[in-house]
Short mmCIF file of C-alpha atoms in Angstrom, two decimals:
data_model
loop_
_atom_site.label_atom_id
_atom_site.label_comp_id
_atom_site.label_asym_id
_atom_site.label_seq_id
_atom_site.Cartn_x
_atom_site.Cartn_y
_atom_site.Cartn_z
CA MET A 988 -33.10 99.40 -92.33
CA GLN A 989 -33.18 101.69 -95.39
CA ASN A 990 -36.93 101.23 -95.84
CA PHE A 991 -38.07 103.51 -92.99
CA ASP A 992 -40.05 106.29 -94.60
CA ASN A 993 -39.56 109.16 -92.18
CA LYS A 994 -36.71 110.81 -90.37
CA GLN A 995 -38.45 110.64 -87.00
CA LYS A 996 -38.48 106.83 -87.13
CA LEU A 997 -34.93 106.61 -88.47
CA GLU A 998 -33.35 108.64 -85.66
CA PRO A 999 -33.82 106.12 -82.80
CA PHE A 1000 -32.54 103.28 -84.98
CA THR A 1001 -29.45 105.31 -85.93
CA LEU A 1002 -28.79 106.04 -82.25
CA ILE A 1003 -29.32 102.40 -81.27
CA PHE A 1004 -26.83 101.19 -83.89
CA SER A 1005 -24.27 103.75 -82.75
CA HIS A 1006 -24.50 102.22 -79.27
CA GLN A 1007 -23.78 98.75 -80.70
CA LYS A 1008 -20.67 100.01 -82.48
CA PHE A 1009 -19.32 101.50 -79.25
CA PHE A 1010 -20.07 98.35 -77.22
CA GLN A 1011 -18.35 96.04 -79.70
CA ASN A 1012 -15.18 98.12 -79.79
CA ILE A 1013 -14.34 98.80 -76.14
CA PRO A 1014 -10.52 98.58 -75.93
CA ASP A 1015 -8.22 97.09 -73.29
CA LEU A 1016 -10.51 94.52 -71.73
CA ILE A 1017 -8.94 93.52 -68.41
CA PRO A 1018 -10.49 90.34 -66.93
CA ARG A 1019 -12.27 91.33 -63.72
CA GLU A 1020 -12.32 89.29 -60.56
CA ILE A 1021 -15.85 88.70 -59.36
CA CYS A 1022 -17.04 87.19 -56.12
CA PRO A 1023 -17.29 83.36 -56.33
CA CYS A 1024 -20.84 83.60 -54.96
CA PHE A 1025 -21.92 85.37 -58.19
CA SER A 1026 -22.37 83.17 -61.24
CA LEU A 1027 -22.97 84.37 -64.78
CA GLU A 1028 -24.69 81.08 -65.47
CA GLY A 1029 -28.47 80.94 -65.53
CA SER A 1030 -31.22 83.01 -67.13
CA GLU A 1031 -31.89 85.36 -64.19
CA ILE A 1032 -31.86 89.12 -64.76
CA LYS A 1033 -28.39 90.27 -63.69
CA LEU A 1034 -27.70 93.65 -62.07
CA ILE A 1035 -24.15 94.99 -61.86
CA SER A 1036 -24.17 97.71 -59.23
CA GLY A 1037 -21.24 99.97 -58.41
CA PRO A 1038 -19.71 103.43 -58.72
CA ALA A 1039 -19.58 105.29 -62.01
CA HIS A 1040 -16.28 104.81 -63.90
CA ALA A 1041 -15.46 101.54 -62.10
CA GLY A 1042 -15.63 99.52 -65.34
CA LYS A 1043 -19.17 98.11 -65.35
CA THR A 1044 -19.68 98.69 -69.10
CA THR A 1045 -16.32 97.16 -69.92
CA PHE A 1046 -17.23 94.15 -67.80
CA MET A 1047 -20.52 93.74 -69.68
CA SER A 1048 -18.61 93.88 -72.97
CA GLN A 1049 -16.28 91.21 -71.63
CA VAL A 1050 -19.29 89.04 -70.75
CA ALA A 1051 -20.89 89.68 -74.15
CA SER A 1052 -17.76 88.52 -75.98
CA SER A 1053 -18.27 85.01 -74.58
CA LEU A 1054 -21.95 84.74 -75.54
CA VAL A 1055 -23.46 83.46 -78.78
CA GLY A 1056 -26.54 85.26 -80.04
CA VAL A 1057 -27.90 88.73 -80.73
CA LYS A 1058 -26.44 91.35 -78.39
CA ILE A 1059 -28.12 94.71 -77.95
CA TYR A 1060 -26.46 97.43 -75.87
CA ILE A 1061 -28.14 100.67 -74.78
CA ASP A 1062 -26.67 103.39 -72.57
CA PHE A 1063 -29.53 105.08 -70.73
CA GLU A 1064 -27.09 107.64 -69.31
CA ASN A 1065 -26.79 108.98 -72.84
CA ASN A 1066 -28.60 112.33 -73.14
CA GLN A 1067 -29.92 111.58 -76.63
CA MET A 1068 -31.44 108.31 -75.45
CA GLN A 1069 -33.06 110.08 -72.50
CA GLU A 1070 -34.55 112.62 -74.91
CA LEU A 1071 -36.09 109.82 -76.97
CA GLY A 1072 -37.84 108.54 -73.83
CA SER A 1073 -39.69 105.29 -73.24
CA GLY A 1074 -41.78 105.73 -76.39
CA TYR A 1075 -38.86 104.38 -78.43
CA LEU A 1076 -38.41 101.16 -76.48
CA GLN A 1077 -40.24 99.41 -79.30
CA ALA A 1078 -37.45 100.50 -81.66
CA ILE A 1079 -34.93 98.68 -79.46
CA GLU A 1080 -36.97 95.48 -79.68
CA GLU A 1081 -37.42 95.88 -83.43
CA THR A 1082 -33.67 96.34 -83.85
CA ALA A 1083 -33.03 93.12 -81.93
CA ALA A 1084 -35.60 91.24 -84.02
CA GLU A 1085 -34.13 92.57 -87.27
CA ILE A 1086 -30.58 91.57 -86.31
CA ARG A 1087 -31.76 88.12 -85.19
CA LYS A 1088 -33.57 87.63 -88.50
CA LYS A 1089 -30.45 88.50 -90.47
CA GLU A 1090 -27.79 86.80 -88.35
CA THR A 1091 -29.34 83.64 -86.93
CA GLU A 1092 -30.73 80.58 -88.61
CA GLY A 1093 -34.51 80.75 -88.80
CA GLY A 1094 -34.49 83.92 -86.72
CA GLU A 1095 -34.50 81.84 -83.53
CA GLY A 1096 -31.24 82.89 -81.87
CA GLN A 1097 -30.98 84.01 -78.25
CA ILE A 1098 -31.27 87.74 -77.61
CA PHE A 1099 -29.06 89.33 -74.95
CA TYR A 1100 -29.81 92.86 -73.75
CA PHE A 1101 -27.16 94.95 -72.01
CA PHE A 1102 -28.59 98.12 -70.46
CA ASP A 1103 -26.34 100.70 -68.82
CA GLU A 1104 -27.65 102.94 -66.01
CA ILE A 1105 -31.14 101.48 -66.22
CA GLN A 1106 -32.44 103.74 -63.41
CA ASN A 1107 -32.51 106.62 -65.92
CA LEU A 1108 -35.36 104.95 -67.80
CA GLN A 1109 -38.67 105.75 -66.15
CA GLY A 1110 -40.79 102.63 -65.71
CA TRP A 1111 -37.92 100.34 -66.69
CA GLU A 1112 -39.10 97.54 -64.38
CA SER A 1113 -42.19 96.62 -66.42
CA TRP A 1114 -40.32 96.70 -69.72
CA VAL A 1115 -37.41 94.58 -68.46
CA ASP A 1116 -39.90 92.18 -66.87
CA ARG A 1117 -41.68 91.71 -70.20
CA LEU A 1118 -38.44 91.19 -72.16
CA HIS A 1119 -37.29 88.61 -69.64
CA ARG A 1120 -40.59 86.73 -69.69
CA GLN A 1121 -40.33 86.63 -73.48
CA GLY A 1122 -37.06 84.72 -73.14
CA ALA A 1123 -34.38 87.42 -73.45
CA GLU A 1124 -31.32 87.35 -71.19
CA ILE A 1125 -30.75 90.71 -69.57
CA TYR A 1126 -27.75 92.43 -67.98
CA LEU A 1127 -28.25 95.78 -66.24
CA THR A 1128 -25.89 98.25 -64.63
CA SER A 1129 -26.58 101.01 -62.14
CA SER A 1130 -24.41 103.55 -60.33
CA ARG A 1131 -27.03 103.90 -57.59
CA SER A 1132 -26.87 101.51 -54.65
CA LYS A 1133 -30.52 102.01 -53.68
CA LEU A 1134 -31.52 100.12 -56.82
CA ILE A 1135 -30.24 96.88 -55.23
CA ASN A 1136 -33.15 96.54 -52.79
CA GLU A 1137 -35.70 97.73 -55.36
CA PHE A 1138 -34.36 95.21 -57.86
CA SER A 1139 -34.52 92.31 -55.40
CA SER A 1140 -38.08 93.20 -54.41
CA ARG A 1141 -39.27 93.61 -58.01
CA PHE A 1142 -37.77 90.36 -59.31
CA PRO A 1143 -37.71 87.89 -56.39
CA GLY A 1144 -36.18 84.58 -57.43
CA ARG A 1145 -35.44 85.91 -60.92
CA CYS A 1146 -32.42 88.11 -60.29
CA LYS A 1147 -28.74 88.06 -59.46
CA ILE A 1148 -26.78 91.03 -58.10
CA LEU A 1149 -23.06 91.66 -58.56
CA LYS A 1150 -21.61 94.43 -56.41
CA PHE A 1151 -18.87 96.06 -58.46
CA PHE A 1152 -15.88 98.07 -57.24
CA PRO A 1153 -12.84 99.89 -58.59
CA PHE A 1154 -9.85 97.64 -59.29
CA SER A 1155 -8.44 95.41 -56.57
CA PHE A 1156 -4.67 95.17 -56.13
CA LYS A 1157 -4.71 91.89 -58.10
CA GLU A 1158 -6.49 93.64 -60.97
CA TYR A 1159 -4.10 96.59 -60.68
CA LEU A 1160 -1.18 94.21 -61.24
CA LEU A 1161 -2.93 92.76 -64.30
CA ILE A 1162 -3.50 96.16 -65.85
CA LYS A 1163 0.19 96.90 -65.26
CA GLY A 1164 1.15 93.70 -67.06
CA ASN A 1165 2.06 91.56 -64.03
CA GLU A 1166 0.74 88.01 -64.16
CA ILE A 1167 -0.28 86.12 -61.03
CA GLU A 1168 0.07 82.56 -62.27
CA GLU A 1169 -1.30 80.88 -59.16
CA PRO A 1170 -1.98 81.75 -55.50
CA GLY A 1171 1.26 82.33 -53.63
CA PHE A 1172 3.37 82.40 -56.83
CA LEU A 1173 4.41 85.76 -58.23
CA THR A 1174 6.79 86.55 -61.07
CA THR A 1175 7.58 89.96 -59.55
CA SER A 1176 9.92 90.52 -56.59
CA SER A 1177 8.58 91.52 -53.17
CA ASP A 1178 10.28 94.94 -53.38
CA GLU A 1179 8.70 95.64 -56.76
CA LEU A 1180 5.31 94.50 -55.52
CA LEU A 1181 5.52 96.73 -52.47
CA CYS A 1182 6.40 99.68 -54.71
CA MET A 1183 3.44 98.93 -56.98
CA PHE A 1184 1.18 98.48 -53.98
CA LEU A 1185 2.12 101.96 -52.71
CA GLN A 1186 1.24 103.45 -56.11
CA TYR A 1187 -2.09 101.63 -56.06
CA PHE A 1188 -2.69 102.75 -52.48
CA GLU A 1189 -1.99 106.37 -53.41
CA ASN A 1190 -4.05 106.61 -56.62
CA GLY A 1191 -6.91 104.21 -55.93
CA GLY A 1192 -8.53 101.69 -58.22
CA PHE A 1193 -10.47 103.55 -60.91
CA PRO A 1194 -9.38 101.98 -64.23
CA ASP A 1195 -8.69 105.18 -66.18
CA VAL A 1196 -6.85 106.75 -63.24
CA ILE A 1197 -4.53 103.72 -63.27
CA LYS A 1198 -4.15 103.52 -67.05
CA ASN A 1199 -3.43 107.24 -67.45
CA ASN A 1200 -1.66 107.73 -64.11
CA ASP A 1201 -3.93 110.75 -63.67
CA ILE A 1202 -5.28 111.33 -60.15
CA SER A 1203 -7.18 114.41 -61.40
CA LEU A 1204 -9.74 112.01 -62.89
CA SER A 1205 -10.70 111.01 -59.34
CA ARG A 1206 -11.47 114.66 -58.65
CA LYS A 1207 -13.58 114.77 -61.82
CA TYR A 1208 -15.55 111.68 -60.77
CA PHE A 1209 -16.09 113.17 -57.32
CA GLU A 1210 -17.42 116.44 -58.77
CA GLU A 1211 -19.69 114.61 -61.24
CA GLY A 1212 -21.35 112.64 -58.47
CA LEU A 1213 -22.03 115.69 -56.35
CA GLU A 1214 -23.37 117.73 -59.28
CA LYS A 1215 -26.02 115.09 -59.96
CA GLY A 1216 -27.34 115.81 -56.48
CA ASP A 1217 -28.72 119.06 -57.87
CA ALA A 1218 -31.49 117.06 -59.56
CA TYR A 1219 -32.61 115.87 -56.11
CA GLY A 1220 -32.72 119.34 -54.60
CA TYR A 1221 -29.44 119.16 -52.66
CA ASP A 1222 -27.40 122.29 -52.08
CA ILE A 1223 -24.22 121.37 -53.96
CA GLN A 1224 -21.92 123.61 -51.94
CA LYS A 1225 -23.19 122.22 -48.63
CA LEU A 1226 -22.99 118.70 -50.01
CA LYS A 1227 -19.40 119.33 -51.08
CA LYS A 1228 -18.38 120.76 -47.70
CA LEU A 1229 -19.91 117.77 -45.94
CA THR A 1230 -18.21 115.26 -48.23
CA ILE A 1231 -14.77 116.83 -48.05
CA PHE A 1232 -14.94 116.91 -44.26
CA LEU A 1233 -15.94 113.25 -44.11
CA ILE A 1234 -13.29 112.09 -46.59
CA SER A 1235 -10.61 114.04 -44.75
CA ASN A 1236 -11.73 112.25 -41.57
CA MET A 1237 -12.19 108.79 -43.08
CA ALA A 1238 -12.22 105.77 -40.75
CA SER A 1239 -13.51 107.99 -37.95
CA GLU A 1240 -16.76 108.29 -36.05
CA TYR A 1241 -18.75 111.44 -36.68
CA SER A 1242 -21.11 113.61 -34.67
CA LEU A 1243 -24.25 115.04 -36.26
CA GLU A 1244 -23.62 118.36 -34.55
CA THR A 1245 -20.15 118.55 -36.10
CA LEU A 1246 -21.52 117.67 -39.52
CA LYS A 1247 -24.17 120.38 -39.28
CA LYS A 1248 -21.56 122.91 -38.25
CA VAL A 1249 -19.05 122.19 -41.04
CA SER A 1250 -21.68 121.87 -43.79
CA GLY A 1251 -24.23 124.50 -42.84
CA ILE A 1252 -27.02 121.90 -43.16
CA GLU A 1253 -29.74 122.78 -40.68
CA ASN A 1254 -31.02 119.59 -39.05
CA ASP A 1255 -30.46 115.90 -38.39
CA GLU A 1256 -32.96 114.72 -41.00
CA LEU A 1257 -31.36 116.77 -43.77
CA ILE A 1258 -27.89 115.54 -42.76
CA ASP A 1259 -29.16 111.98 -42.95
CA ASN A 1260 -30.63 112.62 -46.42
CA TYR A 1261 -27.28 113.98 -47.64
CA LEU A 1262 -25.41 110.99 -46.18
CA ASN A 1263 -27.89 108.61 -47.82
CA TYR A 1264 -27.25 110.27 -51.17
CA LEU A 1265 -23.46 110.00 -50.79
CA GLU A 1266 -23.82 106.30 -49.99
CA ASP A 1267 -26.23 105.87 -52.89
CA ILE A 1268 -23.60 107.11 -55.39
CA PHE A 1269 -20.81 105.09 -53.71
CA VAL A 1270 -18.76 108.12 -52.65
CA LEU A 1271 -18.97 107.11 -48.98
CA TYR A 1272 -19.86 104.10 -46.84
CA ARG A 1273 -21.10 104.02 -43.26
CA VAL A 1274 -19.91 101.16 -41.05
CA PRO A 1275 -21.80 100.53 -37.79
CA LYS A 1276 -20.38 99.68 -34.39
CA LEU A 1277 -21.35 96.06 -33.84
CA ASN A 1278 -21.48 95.84 -30.06
CA SER A 1279 -23.97 98.71 -29.92
CA LEU A 1280 -26.55 97.04 -32.17
CA GLN A 1281 -28.16 95.28 -29.24
CA GLU A 1282 -28.08 98.41 -27.10
CA SER A 1283 -30.01 100.72 -29.41
CA GLY A 1284 -33.58 100.37 -30.52
CA LYS A 1285 -33.12 102.82 -33.39
CA GLU A 1286 -30.80 102.27 -36.32
CA LYS A 1287 -30.04 106.00 -36.63
CA ASP A 1288 -28.68 106.01 -33.06
CA ILE A 1289 -26.01 103.39 -33.83
CA PRO A 1290 -22.52 104.97 -33.97
CA CYS A 1291 -20.88 104.72 -37.39
CA LYS A 1292 -17.54 105.26 -39.05
CA ILE A 1293 -17.18 106.73 -42.51
CA TYR A 1294 -15.06 105.27 -45.31
CA ALA A 1295 -14.43 106.66 -48.79
CA GLY A 1296 -15.50 104.77 -51.92
CA ASP A 1297 -11.94 104.84 -53.25
CA THR A 1298 -8.61 105.64 -51.57
CA GLY A 1299 -7.73 107.96 -54.47
CA PHE A 1300 -10.46 110.36 -53.36
CA PHE A 1301 -8.36 111.54 -50.42
CA LYS A 1302 -5.51 113.07 -52.41
CA ALA A 1303 -7.77 114.11 -55.28
CA VAL A 1304 -10.39 115.87 -53.18
CA TYR A 1305 -8.25 117.44 -50.46
CA PRO A 1306 -4.59 117.48 -51.62
CA GLY A 1307 -3.54 120.07 -49.02
CA TYR A 1308 -4.91 118.25 -45.99
CA PRO A 1309 -2.40 116.77 -43.53
CA ASP A 1310 -2.22 113.08 -44.38
CA SER A 1311 -3.23 110.36 -41.99
CA LEU A 1312 -1.60 107.32 -43.52
CA GLY A 1313 -3.11 104.90 -41.02
CA LEU A 1314 -6.69 105.94 -41.73
CA ARG A 1315 -6.22 105.66 -45.51
CA PHE A 1316 -4.61 102.28 -44.93
CA GLU A 1317 -7.67 101.21 -42.97
CA ASN A 1318 -9.92 102.48 -45.75
CA LEU A 1319 -8.07 100.33 -48.29
CA VAL A 1320 -8.64 97.18 -46.21
CA PHE A 1321 -12.32 98.06 -45.77
CA LEU A 1322 -12.85 98.22 -49.55
CA GLU A 1323 -11.13 94.88 -50.03
CA LEU A 1324 -13.43 93.32 -47.44
CA LEU A 1325 -16.43 94.63 -49.39
CA ARG A 1326 -15.02 93.08 -52.58
CA ARG A 1327 -14.92 89.77 -50.73
CA GLU A 1328 -18.61 90.11 -49.86
CA LYS A 1329 -18.06 90.46 -46.11
CA GLN A 1330 -20.38 92.21 -43.68
CA VAL A 1331 -18.14 94.78 -41.99
CA PHE A 1332 -18.47 96.35 -38.51
CA TYR A 1333 -16.13 97.82 -35.95
CA PHE A 1334 -15.79 96.90 -32.28
CA GLN A 1335 -15.24 99.27 -29.38
CA ASN A 1336 -15.43 98.59 -25.68
CA LYS A 1337 -12.53 99.48 -23.41
CA ARG A 1338 -10.38 99.30 -26.52
CA GLU A 1339 -11.06 99.21 -30.24
CA CYS A 1340 -10.76 96.64 -33.01
CA ASP A 1341 -10.88 98.13 -36.49
CA PHE A 1342 -12.97 95.42 -38.15
CA VAL A 1343 -15.12 92.52 -37.03
CA ILE A 1344 -16.49 90.46 -39.87
CA LYS A 1345 -19.57 88.42 -40.58
CA GLU A 1346 -19.82 86.23 -43.63
CA ARG A 1347 -22.42 86.89 -46.28
CA ASP A 1348 -25.95 86.19 -44.95
CA SER A 1349 -24.62 85.13 -41.53
CA GLN A 1350 -25.17 86.55 -38.05
CA LYS A 1351 -22.04 85.01 -36.53
CA VAL A 1352 -18.79 86.96 -36.25
CA SER A 1353 -16.14 85.00 -38.14
CA ALA A 1354 -13.05 87.23 -37.97
CA ALA A 1355 -11.44 90.21 -36.25
CA ILE A 1356 -8.88 92.39 -38.02
CA GLN A 1357 -6.63 95.15 -36.76
CA ILE A 1358 -4.85 97.61 -39.07
CA SER A 1359 -1.44 99.06 -38.20
CA VAL A 1360 1.16 100.90 -40.28
CA CYS A 1361 3.55 101.23 -37.30
CA PHE A 1362 3.33 97.79 -35.73
CA GLY A 1363 7.05 97.82 -34.99
CA ASN A 1364 6.53 100.59 -32.43
CA PRO A 1365 6.20 98.87 -29.00
CA VAL A 1366 3.45 101.22 -27.79
CA VAL A 1367 1.44 100.78 -30.99
CA ARG A 1368 2.02 97.03 -30.95
CA GLU A 1369 0.63 96.68 -27.43
CA ARG A 1370 -2.39 98.86 -28.19
CA GLU A 1371 -3.28 96.95 -31.37
CA ILE A 1372 -2.90 93.52 -29.75
CA LEU A 1373 -4.99 94.49 -26.72
CA GLY A 1374 -7.80 95.85 -28.93
CA LEU A 1375 -7.74 92.75 -31.10
CA MET A 1376 -7.70 90.43 -28.07
CA GLU A 1377 -10.75 92.16 -26.61
CA ALA A 1378 -12.69 91.43 -29.83
CA LEU A 1379 -11.42 87.83 -29.97
CA ASP A 1380 -12.59 87.23 -26.40
CA GLU A 1381 -15.93 88.98 -27.01
CA TYR A 1382 -16.80 86.77 -29.98
CA ASP A 1383 -14.98 83.60 -28.88
CA LEU A 1384 -12.58 83.59 -31.83
CA GLU A 1385 -9.36 81.60 -31.70
CA GLN A 1386 -7.39 83.59 -34.25
CA GLY A 1387 -7.04 87.26 -35.19
CA LEU A 1388 -5.30 89.15 -37.97
CA VAL A 1389 -3.10 92.26 -37.93
CA LEU A 1390 -2.46 93.81 -41.35
CA THR A 1391 0.69 95.92 -41.59
CA MET A 1392 2.79 97.61 -44.24
CA ASP A 1393 5.66 95.10 -44.06
CA ASP A 1394 5.71 93.20 -40.72
CA GLU A 1395 5.10 89.46 -40.75
CA GLU A 1396 5.00 87.05 -37.79
CA THR A 1397 2.81 84.75 -35.70
CA ILE A 1398 2.03 85.68 -32.07
CA GLN A 1399 0.48 83.57 -29.32
CA VAL A 1400 -1.34 85.48 -26.58
CA ASN A 1401 -3.24 84.27 -23.53
CA GLY A 1402 -6.89 85.32 -23.63
CA LYS A 1403 -9.80 84.90 -21.24
CA ASN A 1404 -10.80 81.65 -22.92
CA GLY A 1405 -7.36 80.21 -23.60
CA LYS A 1406 -4.54 80.92 -26.03
CA LYS A 1407 -5.18 83.01 -29.12
CA ILE A 1408 -3.13 83.09 -32.30
CA ILE A 1409 -2.51 86.45 -33.97
CA MET A 1410 -1.32 86.37 -37.56
CA VAL A 1411 0.63 89.46 -38.62
CA LYS A 1412 1.12 89.94 -42.35
CA PRO A 1413 1.72 92.68 -44.93
CA VAL A 1414 -1.51 93.98 -46.40
CA TRP A 1415 -0.35 93.58 -50.02
CA LYS A 1416 0.23 89.85 -49.45
CA TRP A 1417 -3.20 89.52 -47.87
CA MET A 1418 -4.77 91.31 -50.84
CA LEU A 1419 -3.23 88.75 -53.20
CA GLU A 1420 -4.61 85.73 -51.32
#
């Protein structure tokens, strides 16, 4: 590399090599659980999509450590790389070729590219397409959810998508040094596990928040996401007001008129644009009401509930707000369902069921789940069972689930179509299944 005869050519190579040094020395690699439906096998282009700071780069480094060949890592979120622009993409390929020539026999080794935040590279699709057709294996990350559909459309039949999230409770236990040797077998007592679950529940699943026990990092991540909205012409103060209101009312339906009032955003279309942006950066999720899908001809008319992208956002973003433990509890279960690749809806008729579930790529409801932190209260118990039973009868399900803080039992209830079984179990046990 010493033979380059001008500083302008040397600079991109120096930057590229600095990226390799960082990628090869990422500390504290915690094995991540990934959905069984996603396989790292195969030569397809792989996209890892999820919120910033959830550990996507660390996961790529973990993958790279098991591969044999030339590994090139580039962070397109890096300001210096963005300044270089697409004109220096050739330097990346030349670097890969030079390393392959030096490190592999006959210069024929496999090249693996790992590109962080690929959406920051204008025209990335054509370049990635060419590299892949030339035989390279490619791993991409993005902190923008809208890239998922674009990616699938651009590379039909040649891509795999892994939806990535902050740590699950299982992963939280691993990072805290607790081994789960096999399903149903734990080396830690139930009391200790419950205590650790409550800490996880309070602080959320962002890796550095857990490692440093620093909830202020969640606030930092929240602010970072909103500030990037400035590049898209969003009023940051209005965006912030809207987001804080929604997070403080997580697991609740919202009215457009209320959102306009609290945020100062003028009309329905603008509100929808702001909500789309918050979903795009994984700060919020919208969950539709299932039994209204057939009743409305327009998707925007379907009632929705809002959930936060991490339970730690609640305390970090609005520490002075009166806590609603039940709604945060519901939010936690929602995120776990997403990790398990479920399609999530809620049901509401005469009564409400918190979640009705469809399996991946299915149109049939497969499960109904009710969330309750006070299931021991007779009034609450009756309300939760009646809401769950209404969903079980609606979708002809034989069994329902109630997730609680610490209650555990099996209940038989007579429904319209015969007896139903309701399993009641602590949420932390369910999250370890």
